[in-house]
Structure formats: C-alpha cells, structure tokens
JSON list of C-alpha atoms in Angstrom, two decimals:
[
{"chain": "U", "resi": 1, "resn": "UNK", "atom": "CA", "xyz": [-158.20, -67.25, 197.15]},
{"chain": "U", "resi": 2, "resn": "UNK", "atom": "CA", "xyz": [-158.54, -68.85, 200.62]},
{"chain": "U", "resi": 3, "resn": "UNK", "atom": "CA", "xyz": [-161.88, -70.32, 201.37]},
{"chain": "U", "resi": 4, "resn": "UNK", "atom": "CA", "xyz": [-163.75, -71.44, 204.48]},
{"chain": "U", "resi": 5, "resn": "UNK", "atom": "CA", "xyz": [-166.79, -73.20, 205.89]},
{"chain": "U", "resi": 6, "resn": "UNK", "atom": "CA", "xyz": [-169.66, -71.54, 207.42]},
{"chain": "U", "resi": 7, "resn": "UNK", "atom": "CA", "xyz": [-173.05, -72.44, 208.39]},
{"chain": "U", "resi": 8, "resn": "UNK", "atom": "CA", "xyz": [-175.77, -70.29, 207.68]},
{"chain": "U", "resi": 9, "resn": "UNK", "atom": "CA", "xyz": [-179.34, -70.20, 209.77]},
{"chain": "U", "resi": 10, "resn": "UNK", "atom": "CA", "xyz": [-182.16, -70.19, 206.69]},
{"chain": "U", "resi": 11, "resn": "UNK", "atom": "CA", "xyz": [-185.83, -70.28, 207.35]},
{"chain": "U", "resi": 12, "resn": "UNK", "atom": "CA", "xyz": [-187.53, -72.90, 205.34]},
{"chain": "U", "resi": 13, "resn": "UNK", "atom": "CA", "xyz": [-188.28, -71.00, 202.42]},
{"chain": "U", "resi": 14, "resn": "UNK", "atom": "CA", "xyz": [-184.67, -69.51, 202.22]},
{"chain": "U", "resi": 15, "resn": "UNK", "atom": "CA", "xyz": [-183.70, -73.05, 201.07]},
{"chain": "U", "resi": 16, "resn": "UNK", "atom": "CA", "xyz": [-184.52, -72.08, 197.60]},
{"chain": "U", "resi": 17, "resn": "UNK", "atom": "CA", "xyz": [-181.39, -69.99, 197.94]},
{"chain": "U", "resi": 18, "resn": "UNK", "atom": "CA", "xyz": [-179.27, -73.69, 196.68]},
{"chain": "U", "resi": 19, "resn": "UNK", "atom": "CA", "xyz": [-180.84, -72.38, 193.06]},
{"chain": "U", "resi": 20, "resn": "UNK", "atom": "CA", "xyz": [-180.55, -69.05, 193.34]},
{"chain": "U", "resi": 21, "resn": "UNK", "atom": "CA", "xyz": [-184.24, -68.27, 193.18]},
{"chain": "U", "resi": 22, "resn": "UNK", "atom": "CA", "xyz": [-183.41, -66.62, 196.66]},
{"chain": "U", "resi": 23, "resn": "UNK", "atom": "CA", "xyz": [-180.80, -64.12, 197.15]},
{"chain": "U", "resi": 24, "resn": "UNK", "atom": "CA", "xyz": [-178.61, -64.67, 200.21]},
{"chain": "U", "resi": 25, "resn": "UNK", "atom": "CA", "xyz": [-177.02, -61.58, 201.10]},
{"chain": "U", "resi": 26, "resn": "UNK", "atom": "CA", "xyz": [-175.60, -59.41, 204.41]},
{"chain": "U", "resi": 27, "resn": "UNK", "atom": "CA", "xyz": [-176.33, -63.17, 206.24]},
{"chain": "U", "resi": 28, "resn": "UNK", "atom": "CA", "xyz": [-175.38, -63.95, 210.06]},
{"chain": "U", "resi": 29, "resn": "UNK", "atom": "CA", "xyz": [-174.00, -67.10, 210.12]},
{"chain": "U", "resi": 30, "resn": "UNK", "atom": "CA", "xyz": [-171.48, -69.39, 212.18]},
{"chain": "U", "resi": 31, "resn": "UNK", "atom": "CA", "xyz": [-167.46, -70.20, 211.11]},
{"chain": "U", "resi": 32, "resn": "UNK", "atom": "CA", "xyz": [-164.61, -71.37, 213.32]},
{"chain": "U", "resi": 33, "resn": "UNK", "atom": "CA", "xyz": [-163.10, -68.07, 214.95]},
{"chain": "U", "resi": 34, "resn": "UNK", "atom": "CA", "xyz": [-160.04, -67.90, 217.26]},
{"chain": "U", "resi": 35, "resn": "UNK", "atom": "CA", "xyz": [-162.56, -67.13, 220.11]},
{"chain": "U", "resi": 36, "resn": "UNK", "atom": "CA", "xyz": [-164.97, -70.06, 219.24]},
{"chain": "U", "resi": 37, "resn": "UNK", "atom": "CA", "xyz": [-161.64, -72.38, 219.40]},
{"chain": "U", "resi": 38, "resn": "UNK", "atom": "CA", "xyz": [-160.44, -70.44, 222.84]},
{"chain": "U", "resi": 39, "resn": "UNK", "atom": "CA", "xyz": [-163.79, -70.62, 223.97]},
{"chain": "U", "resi": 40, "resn": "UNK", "atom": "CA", "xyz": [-164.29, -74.30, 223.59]},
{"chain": "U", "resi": 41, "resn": "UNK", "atom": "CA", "xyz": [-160.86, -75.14, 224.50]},
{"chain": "U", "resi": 42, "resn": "UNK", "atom": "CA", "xyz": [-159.76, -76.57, 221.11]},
{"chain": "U", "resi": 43, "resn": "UNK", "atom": "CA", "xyz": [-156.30, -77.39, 220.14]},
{"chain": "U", "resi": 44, "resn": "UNK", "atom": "CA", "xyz": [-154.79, -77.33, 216.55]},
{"chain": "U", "resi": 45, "resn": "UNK", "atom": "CA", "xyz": [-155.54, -81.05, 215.22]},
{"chain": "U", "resi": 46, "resn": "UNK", "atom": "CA", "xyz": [-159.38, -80.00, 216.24]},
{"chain": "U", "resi": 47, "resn": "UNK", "atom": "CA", "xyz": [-160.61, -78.05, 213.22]},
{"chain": "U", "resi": 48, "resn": "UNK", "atom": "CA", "xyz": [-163.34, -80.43, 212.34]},
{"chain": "U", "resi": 49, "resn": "UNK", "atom": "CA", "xyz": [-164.26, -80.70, 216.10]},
{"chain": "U", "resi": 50, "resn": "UNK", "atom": "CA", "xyz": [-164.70, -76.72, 215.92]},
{"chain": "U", "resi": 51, "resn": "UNK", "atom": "CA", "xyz": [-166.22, -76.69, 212.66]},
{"chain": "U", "resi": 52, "resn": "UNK", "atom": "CA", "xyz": [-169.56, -79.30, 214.13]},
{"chain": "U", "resi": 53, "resn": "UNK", "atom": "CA", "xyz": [-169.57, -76.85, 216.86]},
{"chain": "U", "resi": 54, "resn": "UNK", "atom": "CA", "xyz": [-170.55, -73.84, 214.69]},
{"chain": "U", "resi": 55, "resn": "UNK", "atom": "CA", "xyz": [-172.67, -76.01, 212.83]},
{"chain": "U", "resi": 56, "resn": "UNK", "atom": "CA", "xyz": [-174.32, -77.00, 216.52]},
{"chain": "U", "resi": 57, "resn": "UNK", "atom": "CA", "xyz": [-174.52, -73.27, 217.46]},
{"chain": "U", "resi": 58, "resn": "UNK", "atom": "CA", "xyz": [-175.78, -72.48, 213.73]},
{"chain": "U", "resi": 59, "resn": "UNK", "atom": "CA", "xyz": [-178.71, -74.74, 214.28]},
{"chain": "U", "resi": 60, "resn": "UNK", "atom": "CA", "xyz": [-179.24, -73.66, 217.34]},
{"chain": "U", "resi": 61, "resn": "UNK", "atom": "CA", "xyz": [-179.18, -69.76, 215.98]},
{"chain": "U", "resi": 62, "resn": "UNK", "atom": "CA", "xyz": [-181.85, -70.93, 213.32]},
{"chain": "U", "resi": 63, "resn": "UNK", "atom": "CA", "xyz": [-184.31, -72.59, 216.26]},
{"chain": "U", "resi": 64, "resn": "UNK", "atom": "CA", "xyz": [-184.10, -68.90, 217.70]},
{"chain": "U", "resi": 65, "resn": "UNK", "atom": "CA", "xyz": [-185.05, -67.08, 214.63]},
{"chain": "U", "resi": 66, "resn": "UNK", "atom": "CA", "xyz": [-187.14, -69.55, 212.64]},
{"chain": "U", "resi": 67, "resn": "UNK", "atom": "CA", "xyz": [-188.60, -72.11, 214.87]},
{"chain": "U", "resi": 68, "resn": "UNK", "atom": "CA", "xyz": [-186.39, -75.25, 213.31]},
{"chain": "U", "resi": 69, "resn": "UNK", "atom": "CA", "xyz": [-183.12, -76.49, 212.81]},
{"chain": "U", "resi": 70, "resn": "UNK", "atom": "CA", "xyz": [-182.06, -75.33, 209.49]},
{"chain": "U", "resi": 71, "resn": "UNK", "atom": "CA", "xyz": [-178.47, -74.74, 208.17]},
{"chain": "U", "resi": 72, "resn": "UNK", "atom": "CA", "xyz": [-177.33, -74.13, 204.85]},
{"chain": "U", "resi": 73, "resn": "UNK", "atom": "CA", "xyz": [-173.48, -74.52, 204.57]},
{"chain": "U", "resi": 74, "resn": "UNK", "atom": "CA", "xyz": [-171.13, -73.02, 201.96]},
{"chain": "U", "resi": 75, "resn": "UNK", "atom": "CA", "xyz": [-167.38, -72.72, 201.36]},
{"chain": "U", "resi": 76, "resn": "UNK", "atom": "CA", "xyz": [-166.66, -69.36, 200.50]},
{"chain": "U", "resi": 77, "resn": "UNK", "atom": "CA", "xyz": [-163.92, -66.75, 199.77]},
{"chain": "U", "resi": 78, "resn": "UNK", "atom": "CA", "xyz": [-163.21, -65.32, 203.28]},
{"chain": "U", "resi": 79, "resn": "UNK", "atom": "CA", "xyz": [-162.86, -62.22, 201.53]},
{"chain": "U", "resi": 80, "resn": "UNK", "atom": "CA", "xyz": [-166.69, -62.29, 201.83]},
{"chain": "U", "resi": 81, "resn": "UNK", "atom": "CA", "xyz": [-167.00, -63.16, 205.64]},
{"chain": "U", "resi": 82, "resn": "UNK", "atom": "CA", "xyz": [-167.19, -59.95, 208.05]},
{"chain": "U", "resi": 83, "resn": "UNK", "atom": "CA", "xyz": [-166.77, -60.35, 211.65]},
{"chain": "U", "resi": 84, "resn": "UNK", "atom": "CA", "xyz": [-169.52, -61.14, 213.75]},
{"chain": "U", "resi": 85, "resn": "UNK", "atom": "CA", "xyz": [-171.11, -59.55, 217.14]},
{"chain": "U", "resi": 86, "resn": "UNK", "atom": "CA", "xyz": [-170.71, -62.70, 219.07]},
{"chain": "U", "resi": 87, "resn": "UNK", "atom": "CA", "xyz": [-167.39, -64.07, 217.88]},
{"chain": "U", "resi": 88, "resn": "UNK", "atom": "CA", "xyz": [-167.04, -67.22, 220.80]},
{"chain": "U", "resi": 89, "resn": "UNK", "atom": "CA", "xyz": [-169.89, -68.65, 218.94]},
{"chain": "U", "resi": 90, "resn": "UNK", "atom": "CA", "xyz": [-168.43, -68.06, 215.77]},
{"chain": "U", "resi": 91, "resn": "UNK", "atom": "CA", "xyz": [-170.49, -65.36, 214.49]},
{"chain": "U", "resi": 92, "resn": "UNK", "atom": "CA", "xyz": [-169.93, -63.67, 211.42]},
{"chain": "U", "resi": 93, "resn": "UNK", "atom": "CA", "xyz": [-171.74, -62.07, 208.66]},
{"chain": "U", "resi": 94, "resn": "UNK", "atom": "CA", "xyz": [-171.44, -62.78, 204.90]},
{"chain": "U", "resi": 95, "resn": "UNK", "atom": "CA", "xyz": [-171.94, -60.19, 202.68]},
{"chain": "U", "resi": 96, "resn": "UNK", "atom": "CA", "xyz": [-173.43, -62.79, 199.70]},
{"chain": "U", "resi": 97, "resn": "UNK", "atom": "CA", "xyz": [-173.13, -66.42, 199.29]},
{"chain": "U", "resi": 98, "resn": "UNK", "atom": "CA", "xyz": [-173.61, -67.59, 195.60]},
{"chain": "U", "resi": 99, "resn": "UNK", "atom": "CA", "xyz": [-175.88, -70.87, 194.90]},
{"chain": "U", "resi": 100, "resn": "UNK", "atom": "CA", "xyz": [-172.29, -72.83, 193.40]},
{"chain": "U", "resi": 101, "resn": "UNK", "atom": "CA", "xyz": [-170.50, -71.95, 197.07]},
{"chain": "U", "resi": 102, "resn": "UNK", "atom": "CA", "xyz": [-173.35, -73.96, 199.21]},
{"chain": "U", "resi": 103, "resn": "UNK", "atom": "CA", "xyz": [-172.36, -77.52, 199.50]},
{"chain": "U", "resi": 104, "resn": "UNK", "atom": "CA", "xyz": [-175.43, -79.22, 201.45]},
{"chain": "U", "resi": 105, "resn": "UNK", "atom": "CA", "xyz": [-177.92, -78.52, 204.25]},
{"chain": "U", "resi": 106, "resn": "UNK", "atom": "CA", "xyz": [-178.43, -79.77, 207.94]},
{"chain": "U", "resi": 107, "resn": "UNK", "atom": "CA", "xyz": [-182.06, -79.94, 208.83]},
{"chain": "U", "resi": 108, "resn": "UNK", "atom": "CA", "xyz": [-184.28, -82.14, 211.47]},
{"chain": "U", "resi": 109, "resn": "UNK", "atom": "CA", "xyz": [-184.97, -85.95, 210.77]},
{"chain": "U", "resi": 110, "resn": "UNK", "atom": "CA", "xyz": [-188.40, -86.62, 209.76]},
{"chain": "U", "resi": 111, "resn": "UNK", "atom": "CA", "xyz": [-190.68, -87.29, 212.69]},
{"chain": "U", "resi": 112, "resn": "UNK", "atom": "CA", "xyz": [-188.95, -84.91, 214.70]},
{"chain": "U", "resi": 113, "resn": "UNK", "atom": "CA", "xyz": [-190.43, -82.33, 216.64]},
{"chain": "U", "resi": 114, "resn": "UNK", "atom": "CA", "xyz": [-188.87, -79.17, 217.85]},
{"chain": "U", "resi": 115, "resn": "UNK", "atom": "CA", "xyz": [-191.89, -77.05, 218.66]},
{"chain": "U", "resi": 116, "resn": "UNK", "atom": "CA", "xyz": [-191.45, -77.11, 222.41]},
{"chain": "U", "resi": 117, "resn": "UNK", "atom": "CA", "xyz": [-187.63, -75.99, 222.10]},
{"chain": "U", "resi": 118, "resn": "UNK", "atom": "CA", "xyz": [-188.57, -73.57, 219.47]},
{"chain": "U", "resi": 119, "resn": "UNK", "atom": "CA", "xyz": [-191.22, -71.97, 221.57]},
{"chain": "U", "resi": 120, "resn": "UNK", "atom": "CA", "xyz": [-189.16, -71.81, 224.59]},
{"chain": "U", "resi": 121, "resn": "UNK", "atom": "CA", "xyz": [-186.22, -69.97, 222.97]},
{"chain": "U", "resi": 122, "resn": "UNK", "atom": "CA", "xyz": [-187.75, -67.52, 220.12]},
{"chain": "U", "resi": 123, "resn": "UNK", "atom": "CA", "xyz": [-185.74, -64.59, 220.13]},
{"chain": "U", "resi": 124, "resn": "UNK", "atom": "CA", "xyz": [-183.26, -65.19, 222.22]},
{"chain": "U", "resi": 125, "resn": "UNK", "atom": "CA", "xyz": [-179.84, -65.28, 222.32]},
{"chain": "U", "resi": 126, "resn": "UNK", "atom": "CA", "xyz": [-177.49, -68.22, 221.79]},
{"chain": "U", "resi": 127, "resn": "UNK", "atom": "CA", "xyz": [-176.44, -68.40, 225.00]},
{"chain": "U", "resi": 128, "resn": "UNK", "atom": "CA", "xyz": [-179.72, -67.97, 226.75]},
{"chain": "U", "resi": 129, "resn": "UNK", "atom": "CA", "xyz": [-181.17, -70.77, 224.29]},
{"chain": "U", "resi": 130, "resn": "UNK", "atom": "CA", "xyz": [-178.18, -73.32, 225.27]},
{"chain": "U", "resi": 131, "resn": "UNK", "atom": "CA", "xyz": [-179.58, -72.64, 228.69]},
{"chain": "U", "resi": 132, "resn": "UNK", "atom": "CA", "xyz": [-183.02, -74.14, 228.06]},
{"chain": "U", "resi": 133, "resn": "UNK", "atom": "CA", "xyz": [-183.84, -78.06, 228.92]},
{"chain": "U", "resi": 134, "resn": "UNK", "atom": "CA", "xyz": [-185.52, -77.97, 226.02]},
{"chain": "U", "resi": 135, "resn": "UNK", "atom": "CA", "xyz": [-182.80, -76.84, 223.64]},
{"chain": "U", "resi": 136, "resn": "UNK", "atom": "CA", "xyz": [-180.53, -79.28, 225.77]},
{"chain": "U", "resi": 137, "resn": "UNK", "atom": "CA", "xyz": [-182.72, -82.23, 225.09]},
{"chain": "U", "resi": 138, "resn": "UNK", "atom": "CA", "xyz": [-183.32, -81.52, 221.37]},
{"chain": "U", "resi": 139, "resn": "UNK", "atom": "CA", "xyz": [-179.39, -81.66, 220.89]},
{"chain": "U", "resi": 140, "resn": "UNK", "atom": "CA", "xyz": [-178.83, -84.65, 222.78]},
{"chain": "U", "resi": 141, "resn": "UNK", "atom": "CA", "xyz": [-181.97, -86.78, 221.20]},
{"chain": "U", "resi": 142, "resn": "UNK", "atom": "CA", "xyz": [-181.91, -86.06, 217.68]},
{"chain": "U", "resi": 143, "resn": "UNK", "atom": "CA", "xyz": [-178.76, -85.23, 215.02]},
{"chain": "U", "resi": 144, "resn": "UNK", "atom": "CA", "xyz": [-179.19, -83.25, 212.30]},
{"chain": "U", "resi": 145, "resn": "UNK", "atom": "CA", "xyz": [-179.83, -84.76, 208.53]},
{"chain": "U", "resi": 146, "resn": "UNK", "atom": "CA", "xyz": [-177.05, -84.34, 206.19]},
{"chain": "U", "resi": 147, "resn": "UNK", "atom": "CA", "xyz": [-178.65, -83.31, 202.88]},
{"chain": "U", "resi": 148, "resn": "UNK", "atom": "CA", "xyz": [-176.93, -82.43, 199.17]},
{"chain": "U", "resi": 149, "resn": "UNK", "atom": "CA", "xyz": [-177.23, -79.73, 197.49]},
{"chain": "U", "resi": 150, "resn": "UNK", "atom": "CA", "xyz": [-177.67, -81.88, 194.75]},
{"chain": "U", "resi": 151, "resn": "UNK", "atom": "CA", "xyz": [-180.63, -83.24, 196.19]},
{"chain": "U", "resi": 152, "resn": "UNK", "atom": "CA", "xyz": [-182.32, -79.79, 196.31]},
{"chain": "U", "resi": 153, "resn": "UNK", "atom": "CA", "xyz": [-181.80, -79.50, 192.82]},
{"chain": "U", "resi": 154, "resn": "UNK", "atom": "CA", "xyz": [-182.77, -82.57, 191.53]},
{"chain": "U", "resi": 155, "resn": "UNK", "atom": "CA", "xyz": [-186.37, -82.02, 193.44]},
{"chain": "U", "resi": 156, "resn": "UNK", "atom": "CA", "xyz": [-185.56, -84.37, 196.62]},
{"chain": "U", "resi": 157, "resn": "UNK", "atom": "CA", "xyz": [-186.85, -81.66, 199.36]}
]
C-alpha cells in the first residue's frame, strides 16, 4: 500500500470531518503531480518544496470556494486519489478520506483577515485568483497555522 499527501479545501464546518461526524467523500483536493513538479520547475531532491506548493494552491482553492484559507491534509492510499481537471496545480479528486488518514489542518492566524481576497476571487479559478493583488498580498503577509488533528479532538478549535 503506497500512500501520499494531499491537501484538501474544507469549509469551516467540514472540519468536523477529523471525527468523522462529517463524511468526506468524491473531494477535490491538491497532491504533487508530474505536471505540478514540471510546472514549477522542480527537480527530484524537491518533494517537500512541491508538496508546500499544493498546500499553497490548496489554500488558495479553499479562499475561492469558501471565503478562507482552510486545508485539511491526509496521507492516504493512492489507490483512492483520481486524477484531477487541473493537474499543474496538482488537482485531484479523492474518492473518501477516513478521519484516521487526516494528519492536521492549515488555517489563517488569528487576527487575520482575508475578506478582501476572498471577495475578490469567489468562484474563480486558481489561476485567475493567483492573479489578484489581493490573493498576492494575503500569501506574502500571513502563513498559514499548523494545527493537529489531535487538537481537534481534544476540543482545541
């Protein structure tokens, strides 16, 4: 069994997927595809390098469709990972991702606010999104929070 990282975009209430109160299933999310790695010009050596990118484009996926920064990511079977419609920026689909496969979550520091860059790029595309200052600005001024799973389950939201 050969398993791999990907980064799922969650709306805030999809958190409650870490114990499996909420059923993740037929998911886009981001992983490291030979595209993504042409794409961004990464060599072999660079896998963690390719991996914060999809986490990067993840988040950036979630600010599209959800209005925040908010990735879930697991280590799963890559039997269960399907390719994706946009595969330079590592897109795939998962067909289920069980609450023991998610490892942590990525979401804004507190005090951050996103609004304007979440405004400016609902609906859109990745690429369109990277386009906006807004988007650009948000990357560049605030890193995303590392957060356990454990965490989650122990009631530290």
């Amino acid at each position: 069994m050969t398993k791999e990282l990907v980064f799922i975009p969650i709306a805030r209430d999809e958190l409650a997927a870490i114990d499996g109160s909420v059923l993740l299933t037929g998911r886009a999310a981001h992983h490291v595809t030979p595209e993504l790695l042409a794409a961004l010009e990464y060599t072999a050596g660079q896998e963690e390098d390719a991996e914060y990118a999809a986490l990067v484009l993840a988040s950036v996926a979630a600010l599209t469709r959800f209005g925040e920064r908010l990735v879930l990511v697991a280590d799963v079977d890559t039997s269960l990972i399907a390719s994706g419609d946009d595969p330079e920026n590592g897109a795939c689909v998962l067909t289920r991702i069980a609450p023991e496969a998610m490892t942590c979550w990525f979401s804004e520091a507190p005090g951050v606010d996103a609004s304007a860059a979440a405004i400016a790029v609902r609906g859109l595309d990745i690429d369109t999104a990277w386009g906006f200052d807004e988007v650009q600005e948000l990357l560049h001024e605030s890193d995303l929070l590392w957060n356990d799973v454990e965490e989650y389950r122990r009631g530290l939201r």
